[in-house]
Coordinates of C-alpha atoms in Angstrom, one line a residue:
M3 CA 36.8 -22.1 0.1
A4 CA 37.1 -19.3 -2.5
A5 CA 34.5 -21.0 -4.7
A6 CA 32.1 -21.2 -1.7
R7 CA 32.6 -17.5 -1.0
R8 CA 31.9 -16.7 -4.7
G9 CA 28.7 -18.7 -4.4
M10 CA 27.6 -17.0 -1.3
F11 CA 28.4 -13.6 -2.9
S12 CA 26.4 -14.5 -6.0
R13 CA 23.4 -15.6 -4.0
G14 CA 23.6 -12.4 -1.8
S15 CA 23.9 -10.2 -4.9
L16 CA 20.9 -11.9 -6.5
R17 CA 18.8 -11.4 -3.4
R18 CA 19.8 -7.7 -3.3
W19 CA 18.8 -7.3 -6.9
V20 CA 15.5 -9.0 -6.3
R21 CA 14.8 -6.8 -3.3
L22 CA 15.7 -3.7 -5.4
G23 CA 13.5 -4.8 -8.2
A24 CA 10.6 -5.4 -5.8
L25 CA 11.1 -2.0 -4.3
L26 CA 11.1 -0.3 -7.7
A27 CA 8.0 -2.2 -8.7
A28 CA 6.3 -1.1 -5.5
L29 CA 7.2 2.5 -6.1
M30 CA 5.9 2.3 -9.7
I31 CA 2.5 1.2 -8.3
A32 CA 2.4 3.4 -5.2
L33 CA 3.3 6.7 -6.8
P34 CA 0.5 6.8 -9.3
V35 CA -2.0 5.7 -6.6
V36 CA -0.9 8.6 -4.4
L37 CA -0.6 11.2 -7.2
T38 CA -4.1 10.4 -8.5
I39 CA -5.5 11.4 -5.1
L40 CA -3.4 14.6 -5.1
Y41 CA -4.6 15.5 -8.6
L42 CA -8.2 15.5 -7.6
P43 CA -8.5 19.2 -6.6
P44 CA -9.0 21.5 -9.6
V45 CA -6.3 23.9 -8.3
V46 CA -3.6 21.2 -9.0
R47 CA -2.0 21.3 -12.4
P48 CA -0.3 18.0 -13.2
I49 CA 2.5 17.6 -15.6
S50 CA 3.3 14.6 -17.8
T51 CA 6.4 12.4 -18.0
L52 CA 7.2 13.9 -21.4
M53 CA 7.3 17.4 -19.8
I54 CA 9.6 16.2 -17.1
K55 CA 11.9 14.7 -19.9
D56 CA 11.9 18.1 -21.7
V57 CA 12.9 19.8 -18.5
I58 CA 15.7 17.3 -17.7
T59 CA 17.1 17.5 -21.2
L60 CA 17.0 21.3 -21.0
Q61 CA 14.6 21.7 -23.9
G62 CA 11.8 23.3 -21.9
Y63 CA 8.2 23.2 -23.0
D64 CA 5.2 25.4 -23.7
R65 CA 2.1 24.6 -21.6
Q66 CA -0.6 27.1 -20.5
W67 CA -3.1 25.4 -18.2
V68 CA -6.7 26.4 -18.7
A69 CA -9.9 25.2 -16.9
L70 CA -12.3 23.0 -18.9
D71 CA -14.8 25.9 -18.8
D72 CA -12.3 28.0 -20.6
I73 CA -12.0 25.6 -23.5
A74 CA -14.4 25.7 -26.4
P75 CA -16.8 22.8 -25.7
V76 CA -16.4 21.6 -29.3
M77 CA -12.8 20.8 -28.5
A78 CA -13.7 18.2 -25.9
H79 CA -16.5 16.9 -28.1
S80 CA -14.1 16.5 -31.0
V81 CA -11.5 14.6 -28.9
I82 CA -14.2 12.2 -27.6
M83 CA -15.5 11.5 -31.0
S84 CA -12.0 11.0 -32.4
E85 CA -10.3 9.2 -29.5
D86 CA -12.9 7.5 -27.3
G87 CA -16.5 7.5 -28.3
Q88 CA -17.6 5.6 -25.1
F89 CA -15.7 7.9 -22.8
C90 CA -18.9 8.8 -20.8
T91 CA -20.1 5.3 -20.3
H92 CA -17.0 3.1 -19.8
R93 CA -15.1 2.8 -16.5
G94 CA -11.6 3.6 -17.8
V95 CA -11.3 0.7 -20.3
D96 CA -13.5 0.1 -23.3
L97 CA -14.0 -3.7 -22.9
G98 CA -15.7 -4.0 -26.3
E99 CA -12.7 -2.5 -28.1
L100 CA -10.3 -4.4 -25.9
R101 CA -11.9 -7.7 -26.7
G102 CA -11.7 -6.8 -30.4
V103 CA -8.0 -6.1 -30.2
I104 CA -7.3 -9.4 -28.3
S105 CA -9.4 -11.3 -30.9
D106 CA -7.5 -9.7 -33.8
A107 CA -4.2 -10.6 -32.1
L108 CA -5.2 -14.2 -31.5
D109 CA -6.2 -14.5 -35.2
G110 CA -2.8 -13.1 -36.3
E111 CA -4.3 -9.9 -37.7
S112 CA -2.9 -6.4 -37.3
T113 CA -4.4 -4.8 -34.1
R114 CA -6.1 -1.5 -33.9
G115 CA -5.7 1.0 -31.1
A116 CA -8.0 0.5 -28.1
S117 CA -6.7 3.2 -25.8
T118 CA -9.3 5.2 -24.0
I119 CA -8.9 8.8 -22.8
P120 CA -8.3 7.6 -19.2
M121 CA -5.7 5.1 -20.5
Q122 CA -3.9 7.9 -22.5
T123 CA -4.1 10.2 -19.5
V124 CA -2.4 7.8 -17.1
K125 CA 0.2 6.9 -19.7
N126 CA 1.0 10.6 -20.1
L127 CA 1.1 11.2 -16.4
Y128 CA 2.8 8.1 -15.1
L129 CA 4.3 5.9 -17.8
W130 CA 6.2 6.2 -21.0
N131 CA 5.7 6.2 -24.8
G132 CA 6.3 3.3 -27.1
R133 CA 4.7 -0.1 -27.6
S134 CA 5.3 -2.4 -24.6
F135 CA 3.3 -5.2 -23.0
L136 CA 4.7 -4.1 -19.6
R137 CA 3.4 -0.6 -20.1
K138 CA 0.0 -1.8 -21.3
A139 CA -0.2 -4.2 -18.3
L140 CA 0.4 -1.2 -16.0
E141 CA -1.8 1.1 -18.0
L142 CA -5.0 -0.9 -17.8
P143 CA -5.4 -1.1 -14.0
L144 CA -4.2 2.4 -13.5
A145 CA -6.9 3.7 -16.0
I146 CA -9.6 1.8 -14.1
Y147 CA -8.4 3.2 -10.8
F148 CA -8.0 6.7 -12.2
D149 CA -11.5 6.7 -13.7
A150 CA -13.0 5.4 -10.5
L151 CA -11.6 8.3 -8.5
M152 CA -11.7 11.1 -11.0
P153 CA -14.9 12.8 -12.3
K154 CA -15.1 12.6 -16.1
R155 CA -14.9 16.4 -16.4
R156 CA -11.6 16.4 -14.4
I157 CA -10.2 13.6 -16.5
M158 CA -11.0 15.6 -19.7
E159 CA -9.5 18.8 -18.2
I160 CA -6.3 17.0 -17.3
Y161 CA -6.0 15.2 -20.6
L162 CA -6.5 18.4 -22.6
N163 CA -3.9 20.1 -20.6
I164 CA -1.2 17.5 -20.8
A165 CA -1.7 16.0 -24.3
E166 CA 1.2 16.5 -26.7
W167 CA 0.4 18.6 -29.8
G168 CA 3.9 18.9 -31.2
P169 CA 7.5 19.1 -30.2
N170 CA 7.6 20.7 -26.7
I171 CA 3.9 21.8 -27.1
Y172 CA 1.5 20.5 -24.5
G173 CA -2.1 21.2 -23.7
V174 CA -4.8 22.7 -25.9
E175 CA -4.2 26.3 -25.0
A176 CA -0.5 26.2 -26.1
A177 CA -1.5 24.3 -29.2
S178 CA -4.3 26.7 -30.1
Q179 CA -2.0 29.7 -29.7
H180 CA 0.8 28.1 -31.6
Y181 CA -1.2 26.8 -34.6
F182 CA -4.1 29.2 -34.8
G183 CA -3.0 32.3 -32.9
K184 CA -6.1 32.3 -30.6
P185 CA -7.1 31.0 -27.2
A186 CA -8.7 27.6 -26.8
S187 CA -11.9 29.3 -25.8
Q188 CA -12.3 30.6 -29.3
L189 CA -11.6 27.5 -31.4
S190 CA -13.9 26.9 -34.3
R191 CA -15.4 23.5 -35.0
R192 CA -13.0 23.0 -37.9
Q193 CA -9.9 24.0 -35.8
A194 CA -11.0 21.7 -32.9
A195 CA -11.5 18.8 -35.3
L196 CA -8.0 19.4 -36.8
L197 CA -6.4 19.5 -33.4
A198 CA -8.3 16.3 -32.4
V199 CA -7.1 14.3 -35.4
T200 CA -3.5 15.5 -34.8
L201 CA -3.3 13.8 -31.4
P202 CA -2.5 10.2 -32.5
N203 CA 0.7 11.4 -34.2
P204 CA 1.6 15.0 -33.2
A205 CA 5.2 14.6 -34.5
A206 CA 4.1 14.1 -38.1
R207 CA 0.8 16.0 -38.2
N208 CA 0.4 19.8 -38.4
P209 CA -3.2 21.0 -37.8
A210 CA -2.3 24.4 -39.3
K211 CA -1.0 22.8 -42.5
P212 CA -3.1 19.7 -42.9
G213 CA -2.6 17.3 -45.8
A214 CA -5.5 15.9 -47.8
G215 CA -5.8 12.8 -45.5
L216 CA -5.8 14.9 -42.3
R217 CA -8.5 17.2 -43.8
R218 CA -10.7 14.2 -44.6
L219 CA -10.3 12.9 -41.1
A220 CA -11.1 16.3 -39.6
S221 CA -14.3 16.5 -41.7
V222 CA -15.5 13.2 -40.3
I223 CA -14.8 14.3 -36.7
E224 CA -16.3 17.7 -37.3
R225 CA -19.6 16.1 -38.4
R226 CA -19.5 13.6 -35.5
A227 CA -18.9 16.4 -33.0
T228 CA -21.9 18.4 -34.1
K229 CA -24.1 15.3 -33.4
A230 CA -22.2 14.1 -30.3
G231 CA -25.3 14.4 -28.0
A232 CA -25.4 11.6 -25.4
Y233 CA -21.7 10.7 -26.2
V234 CA -20.6 13.8 -24.3
Q235 CA -23.3 14.2 -21.7
C236 CA -20.9 13.5 -18.8
L237 CA -19.2 16.8 -19.6
N238 CA -22.4 18.9 -19.1

């Protein structure tokens, strides 16, 4: 009798855990879907999951929201040429880059990054840092959905205002003030390029004190940004 009760209890507990897991999964899907719609108006200023973490852990953060029109155009151009050259033409996911990553993985080779700006934006807004197949599986459809609803200019505006540029430093205005002592509207081509190449690893890279490798990368991006042309046409 006791064994039968234990069996029923175990099956009941399992069902409750399954229902709880399904509910959490549904919330993880529904929340970004709803928030993306709420983030469409320019007056809304989204925050990232890392900012929320900084608040919860009582660290606080520095972020000063600025409209895209109040950011030096060369900053957005530099970020596109550094992070996502096909930003204006893809639909949230760069299928060419993604196929290359999958091919490299199947061949047993080390994989390169294939994250687009929409992918990085939804990761910052809704997901978490770190390598994870689960996170990537959520990130891909969210990026497609996000890109389908959001104008490219709004995507860039949100990304530049939530990207991490150092410990507790978020957004290009706070980064520009912290590293160069000037507003984002006054960034030079060189400063914009240095900020852009800092993004992949803001914990280890300092755009105000770049090493030789960072300076070389910035020089490449600076040249590309001056010839961006059609690559940045969706921001005009």
